[in-house]
Short mmCIF file of N, CA and C (backbone and C1' of nucleotides) in Angstrom, two decimals:
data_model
loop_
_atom_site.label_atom_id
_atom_site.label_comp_id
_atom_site.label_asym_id
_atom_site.label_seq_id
_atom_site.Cartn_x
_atom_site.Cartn_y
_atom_site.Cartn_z
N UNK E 1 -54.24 33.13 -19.07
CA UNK E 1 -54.09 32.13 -18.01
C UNK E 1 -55.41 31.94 -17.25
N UNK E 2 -56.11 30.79 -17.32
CA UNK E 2 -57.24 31.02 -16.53
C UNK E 2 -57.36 30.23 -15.46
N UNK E 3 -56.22 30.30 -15.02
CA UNK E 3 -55.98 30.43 -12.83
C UNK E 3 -54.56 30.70 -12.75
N UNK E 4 -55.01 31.43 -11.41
CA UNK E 4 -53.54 31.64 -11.08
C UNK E 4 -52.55 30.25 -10.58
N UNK E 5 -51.92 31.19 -10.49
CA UNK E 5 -50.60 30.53 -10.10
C UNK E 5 -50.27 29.80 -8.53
N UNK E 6 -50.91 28.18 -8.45
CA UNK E 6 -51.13 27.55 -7.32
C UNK E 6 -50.06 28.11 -6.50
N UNK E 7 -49.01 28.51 -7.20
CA UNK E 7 -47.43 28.38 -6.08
C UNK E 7 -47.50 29.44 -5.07
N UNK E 8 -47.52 28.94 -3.90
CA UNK E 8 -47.58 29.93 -2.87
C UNK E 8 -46.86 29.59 -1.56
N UNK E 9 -45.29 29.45 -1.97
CA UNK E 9 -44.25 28.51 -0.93
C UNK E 9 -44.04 29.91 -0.24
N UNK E 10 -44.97 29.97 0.55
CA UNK E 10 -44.40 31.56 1.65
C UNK E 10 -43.46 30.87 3.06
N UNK E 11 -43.58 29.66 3.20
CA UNK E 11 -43.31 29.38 3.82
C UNK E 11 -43.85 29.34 5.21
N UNK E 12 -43.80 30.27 5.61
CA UNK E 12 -44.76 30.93 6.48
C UNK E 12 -46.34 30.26 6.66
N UNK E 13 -47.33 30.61 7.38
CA UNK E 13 -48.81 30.10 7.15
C UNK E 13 -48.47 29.05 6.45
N UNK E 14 -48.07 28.23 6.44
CA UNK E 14 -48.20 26.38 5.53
C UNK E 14 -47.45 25.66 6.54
N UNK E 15 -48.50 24.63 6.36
CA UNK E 15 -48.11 23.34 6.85
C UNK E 15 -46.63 23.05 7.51
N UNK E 16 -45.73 23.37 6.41
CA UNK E 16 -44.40 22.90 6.27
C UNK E 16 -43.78 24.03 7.91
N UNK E 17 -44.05 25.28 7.94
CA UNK E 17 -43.70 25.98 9.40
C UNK E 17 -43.89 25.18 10.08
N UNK E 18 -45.56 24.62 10.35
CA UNK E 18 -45.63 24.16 11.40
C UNK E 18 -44.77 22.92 11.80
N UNK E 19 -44.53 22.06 10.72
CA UNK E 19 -43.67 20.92 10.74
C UNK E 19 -42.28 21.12 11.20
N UNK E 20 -41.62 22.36 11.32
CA UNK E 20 -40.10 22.41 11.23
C UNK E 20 -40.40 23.08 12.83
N UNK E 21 -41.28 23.49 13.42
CA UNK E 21 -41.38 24.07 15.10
C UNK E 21 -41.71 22.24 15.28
N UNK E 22 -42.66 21.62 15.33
CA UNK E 22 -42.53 20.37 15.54
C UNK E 22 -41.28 19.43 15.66
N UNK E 23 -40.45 19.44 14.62
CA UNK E 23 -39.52 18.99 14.73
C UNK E 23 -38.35 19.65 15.68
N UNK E 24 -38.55 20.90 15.86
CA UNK E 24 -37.25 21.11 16.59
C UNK E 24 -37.62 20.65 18.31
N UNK E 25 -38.63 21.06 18.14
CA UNK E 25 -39.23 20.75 19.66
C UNK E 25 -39.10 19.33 20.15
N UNK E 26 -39.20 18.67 19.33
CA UNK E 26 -39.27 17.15 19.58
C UNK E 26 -37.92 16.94 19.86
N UNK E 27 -36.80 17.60 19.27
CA UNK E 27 -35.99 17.79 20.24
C UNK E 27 -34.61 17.83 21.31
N UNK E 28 -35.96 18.95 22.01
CA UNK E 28 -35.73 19.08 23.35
C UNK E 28 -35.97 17.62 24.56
N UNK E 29 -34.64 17.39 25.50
CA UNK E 29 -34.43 16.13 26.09
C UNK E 29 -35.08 16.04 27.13
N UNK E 30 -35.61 15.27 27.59
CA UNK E 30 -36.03 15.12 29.08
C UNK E 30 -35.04 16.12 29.86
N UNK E 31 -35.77 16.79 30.30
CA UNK E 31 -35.15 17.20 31.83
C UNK E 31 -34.70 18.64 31.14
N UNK E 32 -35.16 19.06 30.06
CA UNK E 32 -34.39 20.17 29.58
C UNK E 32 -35.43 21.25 28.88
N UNK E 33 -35.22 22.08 28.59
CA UNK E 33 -36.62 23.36 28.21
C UNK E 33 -35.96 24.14 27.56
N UNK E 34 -36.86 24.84 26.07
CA UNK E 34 -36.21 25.91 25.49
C UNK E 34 -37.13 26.52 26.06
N UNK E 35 -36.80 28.08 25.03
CA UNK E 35 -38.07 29.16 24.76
C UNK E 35 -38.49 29.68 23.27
N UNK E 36 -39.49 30.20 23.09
CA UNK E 36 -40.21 30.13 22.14
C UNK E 36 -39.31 31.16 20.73
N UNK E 37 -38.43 32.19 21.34
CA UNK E 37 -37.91 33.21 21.06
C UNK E 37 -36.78 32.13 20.70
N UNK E 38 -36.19 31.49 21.23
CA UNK E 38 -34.81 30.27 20.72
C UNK E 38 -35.65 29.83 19.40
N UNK E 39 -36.19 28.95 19.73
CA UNK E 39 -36.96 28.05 18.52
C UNK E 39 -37.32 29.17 17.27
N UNK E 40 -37.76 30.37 17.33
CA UNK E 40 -38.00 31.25 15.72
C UNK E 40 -36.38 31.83 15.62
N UNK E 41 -35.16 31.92 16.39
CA UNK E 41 -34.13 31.84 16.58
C UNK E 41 -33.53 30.99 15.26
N UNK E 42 -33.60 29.55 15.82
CA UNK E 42 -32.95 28.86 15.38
C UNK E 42 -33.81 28.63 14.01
N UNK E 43 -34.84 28.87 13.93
CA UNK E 43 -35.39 28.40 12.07
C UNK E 43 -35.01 29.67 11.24
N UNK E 44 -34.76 31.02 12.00
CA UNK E 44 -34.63 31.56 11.51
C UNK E 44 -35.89 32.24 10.12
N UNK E 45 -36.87 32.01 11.02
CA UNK E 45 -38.07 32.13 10.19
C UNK E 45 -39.21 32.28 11.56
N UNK E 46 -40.22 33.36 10.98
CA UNK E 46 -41.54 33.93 11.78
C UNK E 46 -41.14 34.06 13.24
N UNK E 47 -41.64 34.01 14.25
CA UNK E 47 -41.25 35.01 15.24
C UNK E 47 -41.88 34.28 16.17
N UNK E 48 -41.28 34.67 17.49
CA UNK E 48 -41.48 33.48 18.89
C UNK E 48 -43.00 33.36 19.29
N UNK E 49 -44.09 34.81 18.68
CA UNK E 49 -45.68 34.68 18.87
C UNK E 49 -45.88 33.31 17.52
N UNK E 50 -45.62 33.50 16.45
CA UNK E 50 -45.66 32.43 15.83
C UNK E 50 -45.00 31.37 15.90
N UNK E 51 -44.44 30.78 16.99
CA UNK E 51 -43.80 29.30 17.63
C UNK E 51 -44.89 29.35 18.52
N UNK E 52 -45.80 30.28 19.33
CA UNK E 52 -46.64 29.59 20.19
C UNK E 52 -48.11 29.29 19.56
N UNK E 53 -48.16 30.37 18.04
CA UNK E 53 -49.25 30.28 17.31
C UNK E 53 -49.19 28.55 16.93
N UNK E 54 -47.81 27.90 16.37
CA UNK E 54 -47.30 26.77 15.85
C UNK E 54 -47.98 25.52 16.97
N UNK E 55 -47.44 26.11 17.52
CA UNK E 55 -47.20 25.30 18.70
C UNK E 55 -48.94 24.70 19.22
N UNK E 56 -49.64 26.24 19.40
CA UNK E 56 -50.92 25.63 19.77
C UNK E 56 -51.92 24.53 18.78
N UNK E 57 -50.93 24.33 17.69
CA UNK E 57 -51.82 23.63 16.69
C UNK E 57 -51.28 22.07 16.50
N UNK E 58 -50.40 22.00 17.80
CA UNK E 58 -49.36 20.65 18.07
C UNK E 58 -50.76 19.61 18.26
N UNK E 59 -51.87 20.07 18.91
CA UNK E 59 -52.58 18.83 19.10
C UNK E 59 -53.39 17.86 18.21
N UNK E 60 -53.38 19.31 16.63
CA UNK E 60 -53.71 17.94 15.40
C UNK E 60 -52.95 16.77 14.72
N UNK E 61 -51.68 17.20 15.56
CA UNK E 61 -50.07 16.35 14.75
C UNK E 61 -50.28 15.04 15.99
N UNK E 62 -49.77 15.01 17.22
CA UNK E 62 -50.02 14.01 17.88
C UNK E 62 -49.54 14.31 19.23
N UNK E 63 -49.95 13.61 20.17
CA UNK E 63 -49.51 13.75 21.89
C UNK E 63 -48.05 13.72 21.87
N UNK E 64 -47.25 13.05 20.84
CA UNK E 64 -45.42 13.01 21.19
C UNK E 64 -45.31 14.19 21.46
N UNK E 65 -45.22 15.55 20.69
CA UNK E 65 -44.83 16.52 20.60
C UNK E 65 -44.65 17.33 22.13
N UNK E 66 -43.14 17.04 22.63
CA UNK E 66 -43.49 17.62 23.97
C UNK E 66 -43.54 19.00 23.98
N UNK E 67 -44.79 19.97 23.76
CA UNK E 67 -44.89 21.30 24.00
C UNK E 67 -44.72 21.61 25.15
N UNK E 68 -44.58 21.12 26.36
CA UNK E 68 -44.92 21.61 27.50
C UNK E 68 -43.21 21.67 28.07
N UNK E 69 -42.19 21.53 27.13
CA UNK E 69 -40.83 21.90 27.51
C UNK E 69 -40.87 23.19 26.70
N UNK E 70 -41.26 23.48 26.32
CA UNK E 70 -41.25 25.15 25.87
C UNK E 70 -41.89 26.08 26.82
N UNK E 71 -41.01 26.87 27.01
CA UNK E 71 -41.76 27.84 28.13
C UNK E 71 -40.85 29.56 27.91
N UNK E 72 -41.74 30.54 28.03
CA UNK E 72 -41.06 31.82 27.70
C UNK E 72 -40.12 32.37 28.60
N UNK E 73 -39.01 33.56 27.79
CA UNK E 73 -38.05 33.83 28.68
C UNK E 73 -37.43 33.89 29.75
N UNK E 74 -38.37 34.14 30.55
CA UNK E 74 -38.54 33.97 31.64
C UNK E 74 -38.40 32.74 32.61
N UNK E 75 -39.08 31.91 31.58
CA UNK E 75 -39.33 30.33 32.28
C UNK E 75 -40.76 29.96 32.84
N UNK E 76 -41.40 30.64 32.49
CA UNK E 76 -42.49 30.86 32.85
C UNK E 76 -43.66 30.36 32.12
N UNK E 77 -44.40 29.38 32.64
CA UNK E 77 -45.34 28.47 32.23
C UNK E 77 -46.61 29.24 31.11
N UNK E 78 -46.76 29.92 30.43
CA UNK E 78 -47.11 30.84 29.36
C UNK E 78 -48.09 29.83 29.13
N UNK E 79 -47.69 28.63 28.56
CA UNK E 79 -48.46 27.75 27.33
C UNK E 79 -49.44 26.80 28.40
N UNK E 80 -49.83 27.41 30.00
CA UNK E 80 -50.58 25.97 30.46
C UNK E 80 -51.39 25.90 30.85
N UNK E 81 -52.16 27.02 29.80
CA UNK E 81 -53.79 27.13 29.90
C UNK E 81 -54.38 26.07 28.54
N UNK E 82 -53.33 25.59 28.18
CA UNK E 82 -53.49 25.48 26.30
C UNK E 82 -53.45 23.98 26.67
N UNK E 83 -53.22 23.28 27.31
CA UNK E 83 -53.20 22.08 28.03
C UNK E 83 -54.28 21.19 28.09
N UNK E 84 -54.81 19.52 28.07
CA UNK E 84 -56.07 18.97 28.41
C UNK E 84 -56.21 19.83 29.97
N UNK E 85 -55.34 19.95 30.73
CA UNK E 85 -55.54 20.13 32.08
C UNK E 85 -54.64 21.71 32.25
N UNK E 86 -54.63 22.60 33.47
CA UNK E 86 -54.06 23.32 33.42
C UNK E 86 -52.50 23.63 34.29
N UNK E 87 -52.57 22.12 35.20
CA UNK E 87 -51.66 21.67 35.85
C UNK E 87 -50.64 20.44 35.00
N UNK E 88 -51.31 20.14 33.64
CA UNK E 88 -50.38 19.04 32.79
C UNK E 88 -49.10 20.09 32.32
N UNK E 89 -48.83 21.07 32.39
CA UNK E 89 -47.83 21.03 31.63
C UNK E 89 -46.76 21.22 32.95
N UNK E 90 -47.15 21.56 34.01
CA UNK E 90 -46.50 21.54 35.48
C UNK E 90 -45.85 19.88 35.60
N UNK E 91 -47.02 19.20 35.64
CA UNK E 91 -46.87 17.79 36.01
C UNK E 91 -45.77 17.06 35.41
N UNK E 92 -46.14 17.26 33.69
CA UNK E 92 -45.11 16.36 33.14
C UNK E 92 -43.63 17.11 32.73
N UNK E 93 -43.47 18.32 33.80
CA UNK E 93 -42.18 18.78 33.71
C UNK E 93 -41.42 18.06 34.81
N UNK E 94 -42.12 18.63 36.09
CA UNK E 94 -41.51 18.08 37.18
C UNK E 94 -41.78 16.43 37.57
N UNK E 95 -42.37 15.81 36.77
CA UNK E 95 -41.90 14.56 36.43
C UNK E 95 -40.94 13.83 35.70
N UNK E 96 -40.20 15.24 34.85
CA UNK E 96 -38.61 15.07 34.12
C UNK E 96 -37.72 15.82 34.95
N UNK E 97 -38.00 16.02 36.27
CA UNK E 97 -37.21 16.60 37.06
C UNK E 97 -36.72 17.91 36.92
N UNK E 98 -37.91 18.83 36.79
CA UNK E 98 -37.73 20.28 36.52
C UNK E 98 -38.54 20.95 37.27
N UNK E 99 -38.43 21.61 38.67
CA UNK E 99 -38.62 22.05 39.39
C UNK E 99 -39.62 23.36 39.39
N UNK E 100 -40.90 23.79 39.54
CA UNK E 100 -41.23 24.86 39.44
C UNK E 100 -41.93 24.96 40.32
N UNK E 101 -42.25 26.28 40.26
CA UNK E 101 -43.09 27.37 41.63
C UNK E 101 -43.22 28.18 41.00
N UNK E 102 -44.67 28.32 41.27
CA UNK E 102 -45.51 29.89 40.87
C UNK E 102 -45.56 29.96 39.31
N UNK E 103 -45.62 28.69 38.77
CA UNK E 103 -46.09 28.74 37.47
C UNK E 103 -44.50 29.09 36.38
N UNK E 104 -43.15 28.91 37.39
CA UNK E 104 -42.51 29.40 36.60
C UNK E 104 -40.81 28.22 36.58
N UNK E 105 -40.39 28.12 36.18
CA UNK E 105 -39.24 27.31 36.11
C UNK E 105 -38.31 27.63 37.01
N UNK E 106 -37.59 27.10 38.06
CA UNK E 106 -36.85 27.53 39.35
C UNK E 106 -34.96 28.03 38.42
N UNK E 107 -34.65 27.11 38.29
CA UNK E 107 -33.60 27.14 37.79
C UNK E 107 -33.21 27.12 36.02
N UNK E 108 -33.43 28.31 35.25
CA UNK E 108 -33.83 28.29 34.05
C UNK E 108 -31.66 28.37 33.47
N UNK E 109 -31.18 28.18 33.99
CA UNK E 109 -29.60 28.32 34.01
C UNK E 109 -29.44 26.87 33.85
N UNK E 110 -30.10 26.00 34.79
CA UNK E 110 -29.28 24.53 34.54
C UNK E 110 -30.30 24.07 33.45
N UNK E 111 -31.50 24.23 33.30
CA UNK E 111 -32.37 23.67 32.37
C UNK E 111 -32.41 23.79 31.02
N UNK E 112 -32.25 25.40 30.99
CA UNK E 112 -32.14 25.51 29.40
C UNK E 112 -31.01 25.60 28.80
N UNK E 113 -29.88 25.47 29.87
CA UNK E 113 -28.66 26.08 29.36
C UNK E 113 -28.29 27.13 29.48
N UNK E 114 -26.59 26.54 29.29
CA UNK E 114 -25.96 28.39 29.27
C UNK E 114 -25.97 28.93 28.08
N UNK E 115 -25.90 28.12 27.16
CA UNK E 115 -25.26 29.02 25.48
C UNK E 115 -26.67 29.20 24.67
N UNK E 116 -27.97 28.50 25.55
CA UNK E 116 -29.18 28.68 25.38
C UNK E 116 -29.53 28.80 23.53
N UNK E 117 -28.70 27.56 22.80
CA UNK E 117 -28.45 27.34 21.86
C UNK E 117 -29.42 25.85 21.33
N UNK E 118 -30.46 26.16 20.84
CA UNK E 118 -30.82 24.32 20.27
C UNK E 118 -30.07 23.27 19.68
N UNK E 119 -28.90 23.98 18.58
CA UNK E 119 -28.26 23.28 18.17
C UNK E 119 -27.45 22.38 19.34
N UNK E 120 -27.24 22.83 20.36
CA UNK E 120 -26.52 22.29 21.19
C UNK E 120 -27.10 20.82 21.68
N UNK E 121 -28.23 20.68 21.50
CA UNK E 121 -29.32 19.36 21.43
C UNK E 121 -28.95 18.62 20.41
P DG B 1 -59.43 46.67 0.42
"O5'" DG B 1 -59.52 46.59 2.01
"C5'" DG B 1 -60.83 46.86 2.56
"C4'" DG B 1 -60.72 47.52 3.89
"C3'" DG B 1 -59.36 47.50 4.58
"O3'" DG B 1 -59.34 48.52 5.55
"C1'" DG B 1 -60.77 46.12 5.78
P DA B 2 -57.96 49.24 5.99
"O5'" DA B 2 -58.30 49.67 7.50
"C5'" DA B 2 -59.44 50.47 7.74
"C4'" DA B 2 -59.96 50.22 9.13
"C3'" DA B 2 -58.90 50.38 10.24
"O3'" DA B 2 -59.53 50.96 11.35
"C1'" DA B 2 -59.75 48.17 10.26
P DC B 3 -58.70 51.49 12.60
"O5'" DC B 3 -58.92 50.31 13.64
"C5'" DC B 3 -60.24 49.85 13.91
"C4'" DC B 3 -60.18 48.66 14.85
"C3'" DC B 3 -59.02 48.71 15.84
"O3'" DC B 3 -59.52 48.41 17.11
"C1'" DC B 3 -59.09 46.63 14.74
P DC B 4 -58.57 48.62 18.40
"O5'" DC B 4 -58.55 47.13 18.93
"C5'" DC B 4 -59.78 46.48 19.20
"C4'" DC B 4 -59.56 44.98 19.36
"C3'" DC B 4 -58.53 44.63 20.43
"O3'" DC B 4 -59.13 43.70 21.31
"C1'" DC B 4 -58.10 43.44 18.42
P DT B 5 -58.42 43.52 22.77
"O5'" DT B 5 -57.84 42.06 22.57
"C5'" DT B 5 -58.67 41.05 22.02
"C4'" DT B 5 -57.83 39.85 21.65
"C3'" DT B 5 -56.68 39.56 22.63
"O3'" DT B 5 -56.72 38.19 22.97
"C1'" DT B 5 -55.88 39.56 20.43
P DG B 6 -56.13 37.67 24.33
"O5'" DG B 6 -54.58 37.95 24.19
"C5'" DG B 6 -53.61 36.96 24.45
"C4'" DG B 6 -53.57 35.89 23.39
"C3'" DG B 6 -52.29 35.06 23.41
"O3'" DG B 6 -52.54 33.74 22.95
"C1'" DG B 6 -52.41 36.31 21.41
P DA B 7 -52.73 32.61 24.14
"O5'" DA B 7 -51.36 31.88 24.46
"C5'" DA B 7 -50.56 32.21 25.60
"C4'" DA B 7 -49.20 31.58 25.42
"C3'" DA B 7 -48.47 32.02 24.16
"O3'" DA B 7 -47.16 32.38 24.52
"C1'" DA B 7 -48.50 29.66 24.31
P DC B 8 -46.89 33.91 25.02
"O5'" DC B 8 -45.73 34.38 24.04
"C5'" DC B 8 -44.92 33.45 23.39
"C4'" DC B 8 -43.71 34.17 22.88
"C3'" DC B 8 -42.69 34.53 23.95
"O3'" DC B 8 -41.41 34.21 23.48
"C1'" DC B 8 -43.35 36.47 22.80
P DG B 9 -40.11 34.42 24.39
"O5'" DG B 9 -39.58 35.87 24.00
"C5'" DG B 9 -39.23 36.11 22.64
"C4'" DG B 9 -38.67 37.49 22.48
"C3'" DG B 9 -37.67 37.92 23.57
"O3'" DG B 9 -36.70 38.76 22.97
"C1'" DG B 9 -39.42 39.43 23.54
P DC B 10 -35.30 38.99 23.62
"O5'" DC B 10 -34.92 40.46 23.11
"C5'" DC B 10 -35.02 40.76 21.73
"C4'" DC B 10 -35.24 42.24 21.56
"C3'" DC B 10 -34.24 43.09 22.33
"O3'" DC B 10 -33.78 44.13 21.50
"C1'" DC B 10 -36.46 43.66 22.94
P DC B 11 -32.51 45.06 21.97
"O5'" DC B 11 -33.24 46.44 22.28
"C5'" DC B 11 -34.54 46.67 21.77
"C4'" DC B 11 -35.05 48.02 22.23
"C3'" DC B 11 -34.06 48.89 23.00
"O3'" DC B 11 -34.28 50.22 22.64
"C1'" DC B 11 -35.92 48.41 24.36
P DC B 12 -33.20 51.41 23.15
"O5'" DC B 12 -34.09 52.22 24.18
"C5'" DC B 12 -35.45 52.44 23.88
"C4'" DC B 12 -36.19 52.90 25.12
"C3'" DC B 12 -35.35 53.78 26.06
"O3'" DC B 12 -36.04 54.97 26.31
"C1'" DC B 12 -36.48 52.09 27.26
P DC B 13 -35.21 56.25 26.89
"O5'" DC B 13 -34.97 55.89 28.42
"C5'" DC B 13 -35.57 56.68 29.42
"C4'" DC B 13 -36.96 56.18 29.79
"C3'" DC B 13 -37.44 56.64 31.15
"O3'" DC B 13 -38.85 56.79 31.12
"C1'" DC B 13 -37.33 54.30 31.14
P DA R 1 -30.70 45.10 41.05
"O5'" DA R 1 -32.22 45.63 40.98
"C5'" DA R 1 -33.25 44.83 41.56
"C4'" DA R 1 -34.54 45.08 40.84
"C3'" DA R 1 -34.90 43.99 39.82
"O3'" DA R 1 -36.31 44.00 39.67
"C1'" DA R 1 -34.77 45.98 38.73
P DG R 2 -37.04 42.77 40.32
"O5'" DG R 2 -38.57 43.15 40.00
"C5'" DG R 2 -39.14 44.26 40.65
"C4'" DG R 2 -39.89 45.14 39.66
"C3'" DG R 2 -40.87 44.38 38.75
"O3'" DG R 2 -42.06 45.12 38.70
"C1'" DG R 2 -39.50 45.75 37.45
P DG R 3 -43.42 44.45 38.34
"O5'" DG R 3 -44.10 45.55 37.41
"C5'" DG R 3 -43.98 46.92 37.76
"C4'" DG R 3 -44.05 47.77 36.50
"C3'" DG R 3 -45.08 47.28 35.47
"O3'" DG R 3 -45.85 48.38 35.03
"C1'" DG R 3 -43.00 47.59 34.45
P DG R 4 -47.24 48.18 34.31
"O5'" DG R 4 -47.03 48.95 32.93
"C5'" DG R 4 -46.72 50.34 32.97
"C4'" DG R 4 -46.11 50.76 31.64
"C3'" DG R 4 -46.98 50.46 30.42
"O3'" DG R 4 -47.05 51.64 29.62
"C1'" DG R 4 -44.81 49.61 30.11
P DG R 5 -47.99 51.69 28.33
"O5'" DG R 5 -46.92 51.62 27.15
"C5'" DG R 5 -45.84 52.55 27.16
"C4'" DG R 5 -45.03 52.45 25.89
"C3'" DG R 5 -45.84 52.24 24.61
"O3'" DG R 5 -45.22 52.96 23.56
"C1'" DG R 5 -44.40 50.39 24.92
P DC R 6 -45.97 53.18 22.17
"O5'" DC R 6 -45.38 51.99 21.28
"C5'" DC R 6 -44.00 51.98 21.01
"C4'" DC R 6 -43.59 50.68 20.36
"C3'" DC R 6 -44.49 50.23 19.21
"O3'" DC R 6 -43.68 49.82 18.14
"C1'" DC R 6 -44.14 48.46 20.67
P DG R 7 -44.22 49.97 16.65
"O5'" DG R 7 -43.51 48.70 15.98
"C5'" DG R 7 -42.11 48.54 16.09
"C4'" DG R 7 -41.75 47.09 15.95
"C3'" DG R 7 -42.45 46.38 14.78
"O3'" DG R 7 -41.52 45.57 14.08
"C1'" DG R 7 -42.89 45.23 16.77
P DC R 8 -41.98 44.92 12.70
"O5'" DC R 8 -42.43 43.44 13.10
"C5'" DC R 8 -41.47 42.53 13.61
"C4'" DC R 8 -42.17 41.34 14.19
"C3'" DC R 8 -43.17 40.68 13.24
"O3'" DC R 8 -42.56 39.54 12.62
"C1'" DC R 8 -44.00 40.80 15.48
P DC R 9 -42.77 39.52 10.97
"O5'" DC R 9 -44.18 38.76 10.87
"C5'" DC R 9 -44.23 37.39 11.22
"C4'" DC R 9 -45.67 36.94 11.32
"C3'" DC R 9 -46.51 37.29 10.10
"O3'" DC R 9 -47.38 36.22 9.86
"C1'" DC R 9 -47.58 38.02 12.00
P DA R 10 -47.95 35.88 8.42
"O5'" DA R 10 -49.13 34.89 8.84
"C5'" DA R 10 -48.86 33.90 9.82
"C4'" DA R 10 -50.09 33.66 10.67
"C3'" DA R 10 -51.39 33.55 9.88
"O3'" DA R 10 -52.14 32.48 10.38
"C1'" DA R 10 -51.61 35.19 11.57
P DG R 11 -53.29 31.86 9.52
"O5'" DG R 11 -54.50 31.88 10.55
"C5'" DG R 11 -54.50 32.87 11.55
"C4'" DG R 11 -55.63 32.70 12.51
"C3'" DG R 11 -57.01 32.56 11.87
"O3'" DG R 11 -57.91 32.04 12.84
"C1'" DG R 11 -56.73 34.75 12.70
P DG R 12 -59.36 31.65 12.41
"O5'" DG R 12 -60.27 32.63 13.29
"C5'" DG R 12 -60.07 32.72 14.69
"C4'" DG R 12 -60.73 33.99 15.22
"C3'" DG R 12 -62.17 34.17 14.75
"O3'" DG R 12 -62.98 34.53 15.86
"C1'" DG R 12 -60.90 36.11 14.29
P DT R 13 -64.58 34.44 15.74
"O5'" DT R 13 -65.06 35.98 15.79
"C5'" DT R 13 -64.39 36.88 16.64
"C4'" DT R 13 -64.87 38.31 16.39
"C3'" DT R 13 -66.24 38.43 15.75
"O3'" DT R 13 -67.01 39.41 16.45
"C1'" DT R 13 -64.70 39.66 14.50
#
DNA sequence: GACCTGACGCCCC
DNA sequence: AGGGGCGCCAGGT
């Protein structure tokens, strides 16, 4: 055989991961927020550091992708150094009417939900 | 190739 | 009840 074997569907590291965190993210509704730990949850594939690894590579796909409704367990603004600005991902939350202080989501009960389920989107 | 560093989160004090 | 340890998995040095 003189090459290997192109096939290398790991799934994982390819394109296609990043496409299926894209898509789930997209979504999430106005006025509403997962976390990163839900989203490798629900694909059931790689792990909530790799939804933010995913995630930080949202800006070669296009501006739709609302990353800035993802925020960690907590609720807590994690991703908004990764931002054009470091107050955009503040801004265009509580411009969908999501309340925060101190960098962190006020009410993470009415926002993300109770059954804190994506499918539920 | 070992070691560190993350847009994280569970477990255990 | 808040803080540290450690697994996670890909990339960079």
């Amino acid at each position: 055989m003189p090459i290997k074997n192109p096939v290398s569907d790991k799934d994982l590291n390819s394109d296609h991961y990043f496409q299926k965190v894209f898509d789930v993210t997209s979504l999430i509704p106005v006025g509403r927020v997962t976390t990163y730990g839900a989203i490798a949850d629900f694909l059931a594939l790689g792990s909530a550091r790799m939804v933010g690894w995913a995630l930080n590579n949202c800006h070669s796909q296009d501006d739709k992708i609302p990353a800035h409704r993802v925020v960690n367990r907590l609720g807590e603004l994690s991703g908004r150094n990764h931002f054009a600005t470091p107050t955009l991902m503040q801004d265009r939350l509580e411009k969908e009417g999501v309340l925060i202080k101190d960098d962190k989501v006020v009410k993470m009960d009415v926002h993300f939900g109770i059954r804190r389920e994506i499918a539920d989107y």
